[in-house]
XYZ file of N, CA and C in Angstrom:
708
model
N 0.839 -1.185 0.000
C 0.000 0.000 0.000
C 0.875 1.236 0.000
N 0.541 1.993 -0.969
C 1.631 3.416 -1.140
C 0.687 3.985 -0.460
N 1.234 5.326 -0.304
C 0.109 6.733 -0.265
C -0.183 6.652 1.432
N 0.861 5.392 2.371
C -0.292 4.814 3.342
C 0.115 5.733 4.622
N 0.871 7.305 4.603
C 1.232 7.864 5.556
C -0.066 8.502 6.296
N -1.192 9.119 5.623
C -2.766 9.174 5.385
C -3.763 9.262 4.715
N -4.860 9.795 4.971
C -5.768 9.772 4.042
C -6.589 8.640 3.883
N -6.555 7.807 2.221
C -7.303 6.887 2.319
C -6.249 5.832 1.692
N -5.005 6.376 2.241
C -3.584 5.133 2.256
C -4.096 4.203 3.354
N -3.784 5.065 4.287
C -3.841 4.765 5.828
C -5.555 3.953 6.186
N -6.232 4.698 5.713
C -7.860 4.301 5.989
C -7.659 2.855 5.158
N -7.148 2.505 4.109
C -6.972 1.170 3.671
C -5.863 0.344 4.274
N -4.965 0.554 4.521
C -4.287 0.027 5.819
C -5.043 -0.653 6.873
N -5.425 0.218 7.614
C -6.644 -0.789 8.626
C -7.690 -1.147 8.247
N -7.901 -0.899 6.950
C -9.573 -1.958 6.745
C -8.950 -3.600 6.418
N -7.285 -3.627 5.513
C -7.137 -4.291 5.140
C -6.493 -5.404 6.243
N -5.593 -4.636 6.710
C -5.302 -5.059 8.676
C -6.522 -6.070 8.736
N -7.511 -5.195 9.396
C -8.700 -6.075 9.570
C -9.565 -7.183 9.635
N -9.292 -7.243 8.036
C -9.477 -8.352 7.378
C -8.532 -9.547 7.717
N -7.790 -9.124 7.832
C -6.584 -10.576 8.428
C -5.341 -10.271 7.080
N -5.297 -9.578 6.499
C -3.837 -9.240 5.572
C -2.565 -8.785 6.413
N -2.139 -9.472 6.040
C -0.373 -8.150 6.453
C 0.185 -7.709 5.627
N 0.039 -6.457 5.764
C -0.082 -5.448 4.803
C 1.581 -4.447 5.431
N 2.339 -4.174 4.200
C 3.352 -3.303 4.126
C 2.781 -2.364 3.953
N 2.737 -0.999 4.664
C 2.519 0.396 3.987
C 3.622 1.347 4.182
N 3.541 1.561 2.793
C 4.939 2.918 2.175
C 4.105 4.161 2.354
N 5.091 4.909 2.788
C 4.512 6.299 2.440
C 6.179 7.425 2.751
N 5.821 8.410 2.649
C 6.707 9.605 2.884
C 6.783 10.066 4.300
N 5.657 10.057 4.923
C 5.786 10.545 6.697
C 6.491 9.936 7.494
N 7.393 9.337 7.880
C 7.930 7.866 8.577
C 7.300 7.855 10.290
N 6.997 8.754 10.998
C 6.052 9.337 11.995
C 4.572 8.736 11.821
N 4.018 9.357 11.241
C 2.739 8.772 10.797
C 2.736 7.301 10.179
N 3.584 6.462 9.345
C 3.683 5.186 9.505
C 4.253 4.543 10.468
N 4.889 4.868 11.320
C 5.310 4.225 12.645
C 4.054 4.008 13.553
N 3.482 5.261 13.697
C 1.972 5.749 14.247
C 1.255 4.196 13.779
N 0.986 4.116 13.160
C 0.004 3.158 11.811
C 0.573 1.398 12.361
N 1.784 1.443 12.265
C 1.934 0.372 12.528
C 2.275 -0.072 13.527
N 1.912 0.739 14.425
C 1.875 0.484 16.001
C 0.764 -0.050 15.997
N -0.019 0.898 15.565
C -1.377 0.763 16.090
C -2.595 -0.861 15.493
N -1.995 -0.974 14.232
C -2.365 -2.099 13.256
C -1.520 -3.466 12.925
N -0.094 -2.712 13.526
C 0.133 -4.728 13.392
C 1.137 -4.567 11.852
N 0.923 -3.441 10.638
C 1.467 -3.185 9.712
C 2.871 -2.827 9.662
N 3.826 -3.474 8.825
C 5.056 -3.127 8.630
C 5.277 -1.609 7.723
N 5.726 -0.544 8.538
C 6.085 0.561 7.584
C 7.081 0.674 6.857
N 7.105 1.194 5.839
C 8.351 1.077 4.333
C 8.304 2.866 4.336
N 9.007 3.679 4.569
C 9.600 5.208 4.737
C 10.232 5.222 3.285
N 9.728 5.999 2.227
C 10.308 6.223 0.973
C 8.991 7.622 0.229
N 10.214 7.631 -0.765
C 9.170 8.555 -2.178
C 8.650 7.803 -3.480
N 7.525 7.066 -3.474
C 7.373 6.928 -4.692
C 7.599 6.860 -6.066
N 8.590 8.666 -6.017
C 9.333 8.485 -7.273
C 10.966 7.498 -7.548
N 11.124 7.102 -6.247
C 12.093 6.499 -6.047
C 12.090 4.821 -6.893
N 11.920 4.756 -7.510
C 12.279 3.280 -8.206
C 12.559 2.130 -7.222
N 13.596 2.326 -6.335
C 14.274 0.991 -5.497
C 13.724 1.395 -4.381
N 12.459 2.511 -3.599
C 11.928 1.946 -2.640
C 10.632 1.180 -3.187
N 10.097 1.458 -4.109
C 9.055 0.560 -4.275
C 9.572 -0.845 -4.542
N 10.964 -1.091 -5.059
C 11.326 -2.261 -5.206
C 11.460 -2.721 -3.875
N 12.118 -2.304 -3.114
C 12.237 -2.699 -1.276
C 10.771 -3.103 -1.160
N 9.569 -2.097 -1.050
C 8.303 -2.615 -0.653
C 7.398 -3.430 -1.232
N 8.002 -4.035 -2.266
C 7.725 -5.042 -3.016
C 8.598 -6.471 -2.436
N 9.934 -6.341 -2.411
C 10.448 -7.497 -1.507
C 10.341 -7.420 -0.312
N 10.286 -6.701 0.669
C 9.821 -6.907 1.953
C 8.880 -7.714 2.082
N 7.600 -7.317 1.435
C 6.709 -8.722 1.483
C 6.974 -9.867 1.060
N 7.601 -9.747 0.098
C 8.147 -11.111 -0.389
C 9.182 -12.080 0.483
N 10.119 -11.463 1.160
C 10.882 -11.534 2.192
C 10.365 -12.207 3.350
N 9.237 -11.435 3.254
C 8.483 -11.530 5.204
C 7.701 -12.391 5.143
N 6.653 -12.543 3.891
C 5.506 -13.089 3.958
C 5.654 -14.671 2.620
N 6.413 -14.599 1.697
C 6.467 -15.471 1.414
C 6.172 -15.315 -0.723
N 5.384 -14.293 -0.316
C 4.376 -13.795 -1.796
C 3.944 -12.779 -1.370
N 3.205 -12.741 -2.169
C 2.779 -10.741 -2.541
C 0.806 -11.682 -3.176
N -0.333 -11.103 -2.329
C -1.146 -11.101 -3.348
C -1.904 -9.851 -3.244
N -1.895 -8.823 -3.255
C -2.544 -8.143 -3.398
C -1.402 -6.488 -2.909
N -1.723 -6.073 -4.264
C -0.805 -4.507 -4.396
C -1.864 -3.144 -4.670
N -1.744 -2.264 -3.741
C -2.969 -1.202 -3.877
C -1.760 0.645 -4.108
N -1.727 0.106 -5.497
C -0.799 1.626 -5.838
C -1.751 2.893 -5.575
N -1.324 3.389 -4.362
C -2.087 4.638 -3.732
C -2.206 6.037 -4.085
N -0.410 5.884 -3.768
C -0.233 7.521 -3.429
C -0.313 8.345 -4.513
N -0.627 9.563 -4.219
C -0.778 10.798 -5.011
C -0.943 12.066 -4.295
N -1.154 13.041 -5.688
C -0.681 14.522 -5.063
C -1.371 15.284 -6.263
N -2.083 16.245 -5.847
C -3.017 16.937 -6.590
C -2.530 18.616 -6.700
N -2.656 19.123 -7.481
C -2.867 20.688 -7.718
C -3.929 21.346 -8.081
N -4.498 22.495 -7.968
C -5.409 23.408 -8.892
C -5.105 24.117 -9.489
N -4.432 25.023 -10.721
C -3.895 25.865 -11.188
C -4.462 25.865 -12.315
N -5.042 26.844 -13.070
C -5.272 26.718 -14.543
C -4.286 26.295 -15.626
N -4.441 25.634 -16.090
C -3.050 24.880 -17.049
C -2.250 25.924 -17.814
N -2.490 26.991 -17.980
C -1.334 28.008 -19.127
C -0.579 28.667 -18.263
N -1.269 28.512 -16.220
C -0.331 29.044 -15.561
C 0.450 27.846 -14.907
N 0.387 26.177 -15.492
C 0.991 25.358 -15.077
C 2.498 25.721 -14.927
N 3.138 25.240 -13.833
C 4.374 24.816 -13.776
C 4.626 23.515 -14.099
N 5.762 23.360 -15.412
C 5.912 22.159 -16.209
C 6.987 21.248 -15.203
N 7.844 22.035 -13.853
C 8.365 21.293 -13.537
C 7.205 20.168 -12.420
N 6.405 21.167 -11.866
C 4.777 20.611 -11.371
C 4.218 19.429 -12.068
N 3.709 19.922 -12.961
C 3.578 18.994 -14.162
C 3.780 17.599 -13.669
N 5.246 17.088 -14.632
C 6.013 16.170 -14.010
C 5.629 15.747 -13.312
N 6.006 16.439 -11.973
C 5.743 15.628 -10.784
C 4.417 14.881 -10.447
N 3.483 15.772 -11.071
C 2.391 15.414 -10.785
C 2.110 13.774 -11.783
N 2.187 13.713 -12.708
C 2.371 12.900 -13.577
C 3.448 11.834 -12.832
N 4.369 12.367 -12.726
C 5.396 10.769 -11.762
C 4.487 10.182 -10.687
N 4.355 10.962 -9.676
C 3.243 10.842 -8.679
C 2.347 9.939 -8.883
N 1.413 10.344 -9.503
C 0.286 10.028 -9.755
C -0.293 8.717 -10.728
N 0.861 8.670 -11.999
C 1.021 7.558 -13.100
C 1.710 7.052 -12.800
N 3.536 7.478 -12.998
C 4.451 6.365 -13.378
C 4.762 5.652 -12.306
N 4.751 6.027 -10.805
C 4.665 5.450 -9.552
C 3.646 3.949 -9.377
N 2.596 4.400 -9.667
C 1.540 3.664 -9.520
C 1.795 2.526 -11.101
N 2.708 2.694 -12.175
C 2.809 2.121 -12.958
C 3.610 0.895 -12.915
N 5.213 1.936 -12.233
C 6.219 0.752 -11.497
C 5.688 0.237 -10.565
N 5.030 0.487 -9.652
C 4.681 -0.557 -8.197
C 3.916 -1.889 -8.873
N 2.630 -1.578 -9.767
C 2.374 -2.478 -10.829
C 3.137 -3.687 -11.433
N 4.470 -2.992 -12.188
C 4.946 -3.681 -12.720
C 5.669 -4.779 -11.874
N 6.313 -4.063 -10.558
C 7.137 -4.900 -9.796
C 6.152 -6.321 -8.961
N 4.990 -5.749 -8.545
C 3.811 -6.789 -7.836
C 3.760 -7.841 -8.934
N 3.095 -7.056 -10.712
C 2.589 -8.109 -11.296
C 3.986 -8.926 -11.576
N 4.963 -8.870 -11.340
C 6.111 -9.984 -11.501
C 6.149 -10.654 -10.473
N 6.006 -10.531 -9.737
C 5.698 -11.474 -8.566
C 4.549 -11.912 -8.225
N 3.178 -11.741 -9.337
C 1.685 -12.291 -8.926
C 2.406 -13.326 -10.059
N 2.594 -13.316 -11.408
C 2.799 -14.355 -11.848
C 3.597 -15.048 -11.876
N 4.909 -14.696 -11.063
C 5.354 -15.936 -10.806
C 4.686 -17.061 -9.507
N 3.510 -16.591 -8.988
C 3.184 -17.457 -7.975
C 2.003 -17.822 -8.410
N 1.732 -17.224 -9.851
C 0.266 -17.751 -10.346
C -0.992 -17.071 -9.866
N -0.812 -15.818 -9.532
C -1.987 -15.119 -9.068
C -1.728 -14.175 -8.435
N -3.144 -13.225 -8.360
C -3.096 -11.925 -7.506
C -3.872 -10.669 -7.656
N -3.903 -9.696 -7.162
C -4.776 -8.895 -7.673
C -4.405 -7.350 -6.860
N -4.052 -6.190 -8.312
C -3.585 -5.367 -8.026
C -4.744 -4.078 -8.431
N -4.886 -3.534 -7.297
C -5.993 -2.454 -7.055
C -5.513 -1.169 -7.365
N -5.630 -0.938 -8.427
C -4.702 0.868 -8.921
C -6.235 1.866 -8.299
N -5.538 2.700 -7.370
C -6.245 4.141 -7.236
C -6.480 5.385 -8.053
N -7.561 5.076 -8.718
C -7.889 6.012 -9.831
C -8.235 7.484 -9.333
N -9.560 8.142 -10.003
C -10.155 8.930 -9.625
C -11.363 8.948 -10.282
N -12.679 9.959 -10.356
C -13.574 10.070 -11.193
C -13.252 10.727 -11.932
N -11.929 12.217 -11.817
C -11.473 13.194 -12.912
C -10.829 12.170 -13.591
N -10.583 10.866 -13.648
C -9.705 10.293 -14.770
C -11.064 10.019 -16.121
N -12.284 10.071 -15.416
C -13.515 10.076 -16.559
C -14.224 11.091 -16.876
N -14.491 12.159 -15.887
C -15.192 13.321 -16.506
C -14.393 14.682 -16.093
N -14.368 15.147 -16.391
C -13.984 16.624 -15.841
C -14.270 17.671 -14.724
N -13.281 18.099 -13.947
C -13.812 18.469 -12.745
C -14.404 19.713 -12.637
N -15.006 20.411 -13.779
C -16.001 21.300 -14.035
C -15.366 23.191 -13.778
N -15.579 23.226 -12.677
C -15.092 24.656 -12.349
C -13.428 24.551 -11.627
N -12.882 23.314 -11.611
C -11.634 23.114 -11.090
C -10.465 22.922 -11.873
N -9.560 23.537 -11.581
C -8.402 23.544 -12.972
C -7.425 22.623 -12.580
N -7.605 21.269 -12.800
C -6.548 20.368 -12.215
C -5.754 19.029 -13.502
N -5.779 19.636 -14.650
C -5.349 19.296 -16.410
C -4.100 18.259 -15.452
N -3.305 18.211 -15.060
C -2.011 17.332 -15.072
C -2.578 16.018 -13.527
N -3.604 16.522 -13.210
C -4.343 15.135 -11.907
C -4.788 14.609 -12.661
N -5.640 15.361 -13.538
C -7.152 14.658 -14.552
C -6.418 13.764 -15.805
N -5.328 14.396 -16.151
C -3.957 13.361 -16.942
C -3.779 12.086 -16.839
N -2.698 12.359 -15.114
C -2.514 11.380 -14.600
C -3.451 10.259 -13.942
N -4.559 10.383 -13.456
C -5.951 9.786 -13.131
C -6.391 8.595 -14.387
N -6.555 9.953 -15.641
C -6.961 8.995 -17.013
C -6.051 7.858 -16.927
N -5.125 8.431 -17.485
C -3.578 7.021 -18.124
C -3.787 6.131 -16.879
N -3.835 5.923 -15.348
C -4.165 5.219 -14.657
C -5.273 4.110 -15.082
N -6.690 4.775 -15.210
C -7.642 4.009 -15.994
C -7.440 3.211 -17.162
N -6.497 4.132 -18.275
C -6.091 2.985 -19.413
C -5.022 1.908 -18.996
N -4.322 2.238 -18.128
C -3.233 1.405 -17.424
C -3.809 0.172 -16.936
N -4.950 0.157 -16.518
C -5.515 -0.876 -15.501
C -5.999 -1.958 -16.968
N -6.658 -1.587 -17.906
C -7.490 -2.272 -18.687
C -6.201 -3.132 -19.553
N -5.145 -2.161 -20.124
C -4.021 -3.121 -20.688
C -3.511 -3.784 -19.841
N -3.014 -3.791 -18.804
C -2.302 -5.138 -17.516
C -3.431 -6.386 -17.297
N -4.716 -5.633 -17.260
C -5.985 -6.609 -17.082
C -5.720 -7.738 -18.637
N -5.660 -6.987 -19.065
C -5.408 -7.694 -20.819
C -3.956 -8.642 -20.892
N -3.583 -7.805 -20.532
C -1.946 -8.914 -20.580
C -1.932 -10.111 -19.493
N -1.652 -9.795 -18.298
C -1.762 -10.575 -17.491
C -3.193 -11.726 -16.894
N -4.316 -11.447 -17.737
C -5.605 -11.921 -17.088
C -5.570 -13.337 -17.427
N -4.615 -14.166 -18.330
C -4.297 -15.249 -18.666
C -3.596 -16.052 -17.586
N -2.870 -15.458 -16.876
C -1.818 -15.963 -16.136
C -2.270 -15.269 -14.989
N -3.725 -15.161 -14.458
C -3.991 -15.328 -12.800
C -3.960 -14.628 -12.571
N -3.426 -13.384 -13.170
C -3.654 -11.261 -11.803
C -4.662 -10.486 -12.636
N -5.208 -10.228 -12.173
C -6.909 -9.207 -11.715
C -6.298 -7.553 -11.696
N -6.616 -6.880 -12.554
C -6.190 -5.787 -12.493
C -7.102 -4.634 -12.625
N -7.681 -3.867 -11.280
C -8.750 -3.552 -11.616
C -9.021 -1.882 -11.132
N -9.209 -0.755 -10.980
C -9.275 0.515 -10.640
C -10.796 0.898 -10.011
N -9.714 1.457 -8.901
C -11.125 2.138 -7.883
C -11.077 3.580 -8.259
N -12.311 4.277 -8.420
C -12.496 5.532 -8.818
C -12.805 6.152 -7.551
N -12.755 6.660 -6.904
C -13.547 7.451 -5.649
C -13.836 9.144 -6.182
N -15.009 9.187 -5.850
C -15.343 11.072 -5.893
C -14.177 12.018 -5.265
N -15.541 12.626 -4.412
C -14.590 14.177 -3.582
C -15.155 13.116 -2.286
N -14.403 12.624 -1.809
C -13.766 12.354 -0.311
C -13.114 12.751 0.342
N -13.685 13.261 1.870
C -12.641 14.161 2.029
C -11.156 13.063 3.029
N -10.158 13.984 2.640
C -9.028 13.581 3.445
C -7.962 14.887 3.642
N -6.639 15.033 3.787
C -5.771 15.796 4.184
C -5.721 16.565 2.320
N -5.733 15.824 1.284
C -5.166 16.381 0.277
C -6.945 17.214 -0.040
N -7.878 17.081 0.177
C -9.216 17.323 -0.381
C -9.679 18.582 1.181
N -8.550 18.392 1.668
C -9.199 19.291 2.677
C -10.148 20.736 2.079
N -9.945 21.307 0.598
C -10.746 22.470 0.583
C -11.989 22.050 0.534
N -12.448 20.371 0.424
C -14.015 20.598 0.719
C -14.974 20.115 1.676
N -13.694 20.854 2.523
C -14.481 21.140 4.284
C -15.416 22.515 3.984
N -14.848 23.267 3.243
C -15.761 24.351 3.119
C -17.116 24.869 2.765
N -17.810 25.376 3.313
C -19.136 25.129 3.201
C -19.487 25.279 1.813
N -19.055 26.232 0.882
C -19.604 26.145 -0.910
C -19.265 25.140 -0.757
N -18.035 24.658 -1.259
C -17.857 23.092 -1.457
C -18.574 22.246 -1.114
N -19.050 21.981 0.429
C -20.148 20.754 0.774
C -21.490 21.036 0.132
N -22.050 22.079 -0.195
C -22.617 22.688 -0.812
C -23.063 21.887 -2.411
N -22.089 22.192 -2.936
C -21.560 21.654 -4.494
C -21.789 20.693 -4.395
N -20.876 19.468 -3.576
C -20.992 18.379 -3.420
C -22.435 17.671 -3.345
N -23.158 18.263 -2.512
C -24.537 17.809 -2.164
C -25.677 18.297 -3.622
N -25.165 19.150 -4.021
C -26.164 19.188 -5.222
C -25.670 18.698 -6.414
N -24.526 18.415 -6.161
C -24.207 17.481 -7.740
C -24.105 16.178 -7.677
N -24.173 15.361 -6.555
C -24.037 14.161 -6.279
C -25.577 13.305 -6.303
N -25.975 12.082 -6.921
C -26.977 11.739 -6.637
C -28.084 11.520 -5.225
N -26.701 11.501 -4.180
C -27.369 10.936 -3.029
C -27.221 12.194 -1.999
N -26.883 13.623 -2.673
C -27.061 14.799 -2.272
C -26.475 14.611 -0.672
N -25.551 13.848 -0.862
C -24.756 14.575 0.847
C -23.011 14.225 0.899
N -22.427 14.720 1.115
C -20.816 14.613 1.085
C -20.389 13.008 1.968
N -19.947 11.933 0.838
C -19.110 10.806 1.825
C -18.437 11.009 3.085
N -18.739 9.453 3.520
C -17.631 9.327 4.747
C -16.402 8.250 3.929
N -15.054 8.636 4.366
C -14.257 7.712 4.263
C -14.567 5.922 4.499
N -14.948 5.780 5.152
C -15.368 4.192 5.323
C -15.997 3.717 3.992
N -16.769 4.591 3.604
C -17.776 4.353 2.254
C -16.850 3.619 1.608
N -15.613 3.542 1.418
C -14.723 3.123 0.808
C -13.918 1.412 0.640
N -14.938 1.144 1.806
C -14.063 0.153 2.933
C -14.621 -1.410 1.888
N -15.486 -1.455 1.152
C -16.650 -2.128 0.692
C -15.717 -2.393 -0.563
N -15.920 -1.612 -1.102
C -15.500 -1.375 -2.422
C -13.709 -1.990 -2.468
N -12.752 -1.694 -1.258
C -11.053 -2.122 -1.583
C -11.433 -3.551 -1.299
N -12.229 -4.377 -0.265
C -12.326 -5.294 -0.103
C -12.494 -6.157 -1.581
N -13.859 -5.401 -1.912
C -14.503 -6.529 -2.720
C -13.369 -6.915 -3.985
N -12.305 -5.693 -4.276
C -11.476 -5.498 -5.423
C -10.588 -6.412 -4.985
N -10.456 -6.808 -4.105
C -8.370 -7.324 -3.345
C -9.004 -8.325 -3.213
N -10.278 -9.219 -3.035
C -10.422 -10.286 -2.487
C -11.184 -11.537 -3.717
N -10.999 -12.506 -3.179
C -12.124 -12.972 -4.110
C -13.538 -12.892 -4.369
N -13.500 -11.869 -3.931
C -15.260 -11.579 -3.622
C -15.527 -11.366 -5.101
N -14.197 -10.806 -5.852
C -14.400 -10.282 -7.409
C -13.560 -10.755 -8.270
N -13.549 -12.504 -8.210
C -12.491 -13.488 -8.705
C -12.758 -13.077 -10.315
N -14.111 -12.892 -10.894
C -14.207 -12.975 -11.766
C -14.383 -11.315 -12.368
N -13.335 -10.522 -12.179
C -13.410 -9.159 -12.590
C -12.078 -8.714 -12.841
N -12.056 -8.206 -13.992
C -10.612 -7.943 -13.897
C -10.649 -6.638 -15.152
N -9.892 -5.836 -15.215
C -10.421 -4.255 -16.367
C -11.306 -3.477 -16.160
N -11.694 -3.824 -15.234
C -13.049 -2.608 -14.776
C -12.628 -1.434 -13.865
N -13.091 -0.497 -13.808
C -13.418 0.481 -13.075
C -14.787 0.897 -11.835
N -14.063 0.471 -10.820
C -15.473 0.402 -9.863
C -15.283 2.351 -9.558
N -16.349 2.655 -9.834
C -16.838 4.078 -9.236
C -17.290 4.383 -7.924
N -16.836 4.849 -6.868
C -17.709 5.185 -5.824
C -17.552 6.414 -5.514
N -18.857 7.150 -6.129
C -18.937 8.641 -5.824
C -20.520 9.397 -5.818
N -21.104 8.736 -5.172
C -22.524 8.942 -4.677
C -23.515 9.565 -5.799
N -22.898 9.030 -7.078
C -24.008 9.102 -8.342
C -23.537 10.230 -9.108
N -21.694 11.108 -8.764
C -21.465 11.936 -9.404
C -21.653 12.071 -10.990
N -21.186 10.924 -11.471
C -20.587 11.034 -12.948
C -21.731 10.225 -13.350
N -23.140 10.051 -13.086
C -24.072 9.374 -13.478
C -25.048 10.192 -14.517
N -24.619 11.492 -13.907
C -25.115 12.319 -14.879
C -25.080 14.094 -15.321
């Protein structure tokens, strides 16, 4: 689990805890994953994402500790708002490493180790801006990186669905966490509630349903899809 210093890294951390997994979570805070894996039983992995050889570390650590790897939930990310002609291209980038090629390598390194053990199932963290547009919000290099995530999931689903790994993308709305904090604000909850089908702003847990059913066999027979959970946003 990347992304797992907080937010809905961490909130998947202990749902997955829970469940009876032992779960590695990487993140950047090493404080807040120490925190985490005090508290859950979880081994913390202290790195950057863009780093190549810590995701390789948090890829063998499990392998190391536990024997195999079945289930990889490429998390982390990092968002901006800026109108795109006032983008910063070195921003950009980052946002794009972040957000895609991170979540691309952690991919690549899991699905080499789902098929060599003949199985597995890797849960890429999408968004809903990877399908529609976030309307009055200027976020061109999230909504980028989000998309290519979505096409990412359907070609690995395609390649690998022969040889046993499940490759499948969770979309989540506006949930709030540390990076979504502006929609604590009342327009915002506001917005939220009138553009959403079920007219009221999520709780994080809402979430808890949905990583399960993806990581487990609950959804042996799913693999290229995009599960949406965003209270009827993009429905219409």
């Amino acid at each position: 689990m990347t992304g797992a210093s907080r937010g809905i890294g961490e909130r998947f951390v202990r749902v997955l805890r829970a469940a009876g997994a032992e779960v590695v979570a990487a993140g950047r805070d090493g404080e807040a994953l120490e925190r985490l894996a005090a508290e859950t039983g979880a081994t913390a992995e202290r790195g950057d994402v863009r780093d190549d050889a810590h995701l390789d570390r948090v890829v063998q650590h499990a392998l190391d500790r536990h024997g195999r790897l079945d289930i990889a939930v490429p998390n982390a990310g990092i968002a901006e708002v800026v109108p795109f002609e006032e983008q910063d291209l070195a921003q950009l980038r980052e946002l794009i490493d972040v957000n895609l090629v991170s979540q691309m390598v952690l991919a690549q390194l899991s699905g080499r180790a789902m098929l060599a053990q003949g199985g597995g199932s890797i849960v890429n963290v999408a968004s809903i801006l990877g399908l529609v547009a976030p309307g009055d919000t200027a976020m061109a290099g999230y909504t980028a990186a989000k998309a290519g995530v979505i096409g990412v999931t359907r070609d690995l689903a395609a390649e690998w669905g022969p040889r046993g790994v499940r490759v499948n993308a969770l979309c989540p709305g506006y949930f709030p966490t540390e990076m979504t904090e502006g929609l604590t604000h009342p327009g915002a909850i506001k917005r939220i509630e009138r553009r959403t089908l079920l007219r009221r702003v999520p709780r994080l847990e809402e979430l808890d349903g949905a990583l399960l059913f993806l990581a487990s066999d609950a959804s042996s027979y799913m693999t290229g899809q995009t599960l949406v959970i965003d209270g009827g946003w993009t429905a219409w």
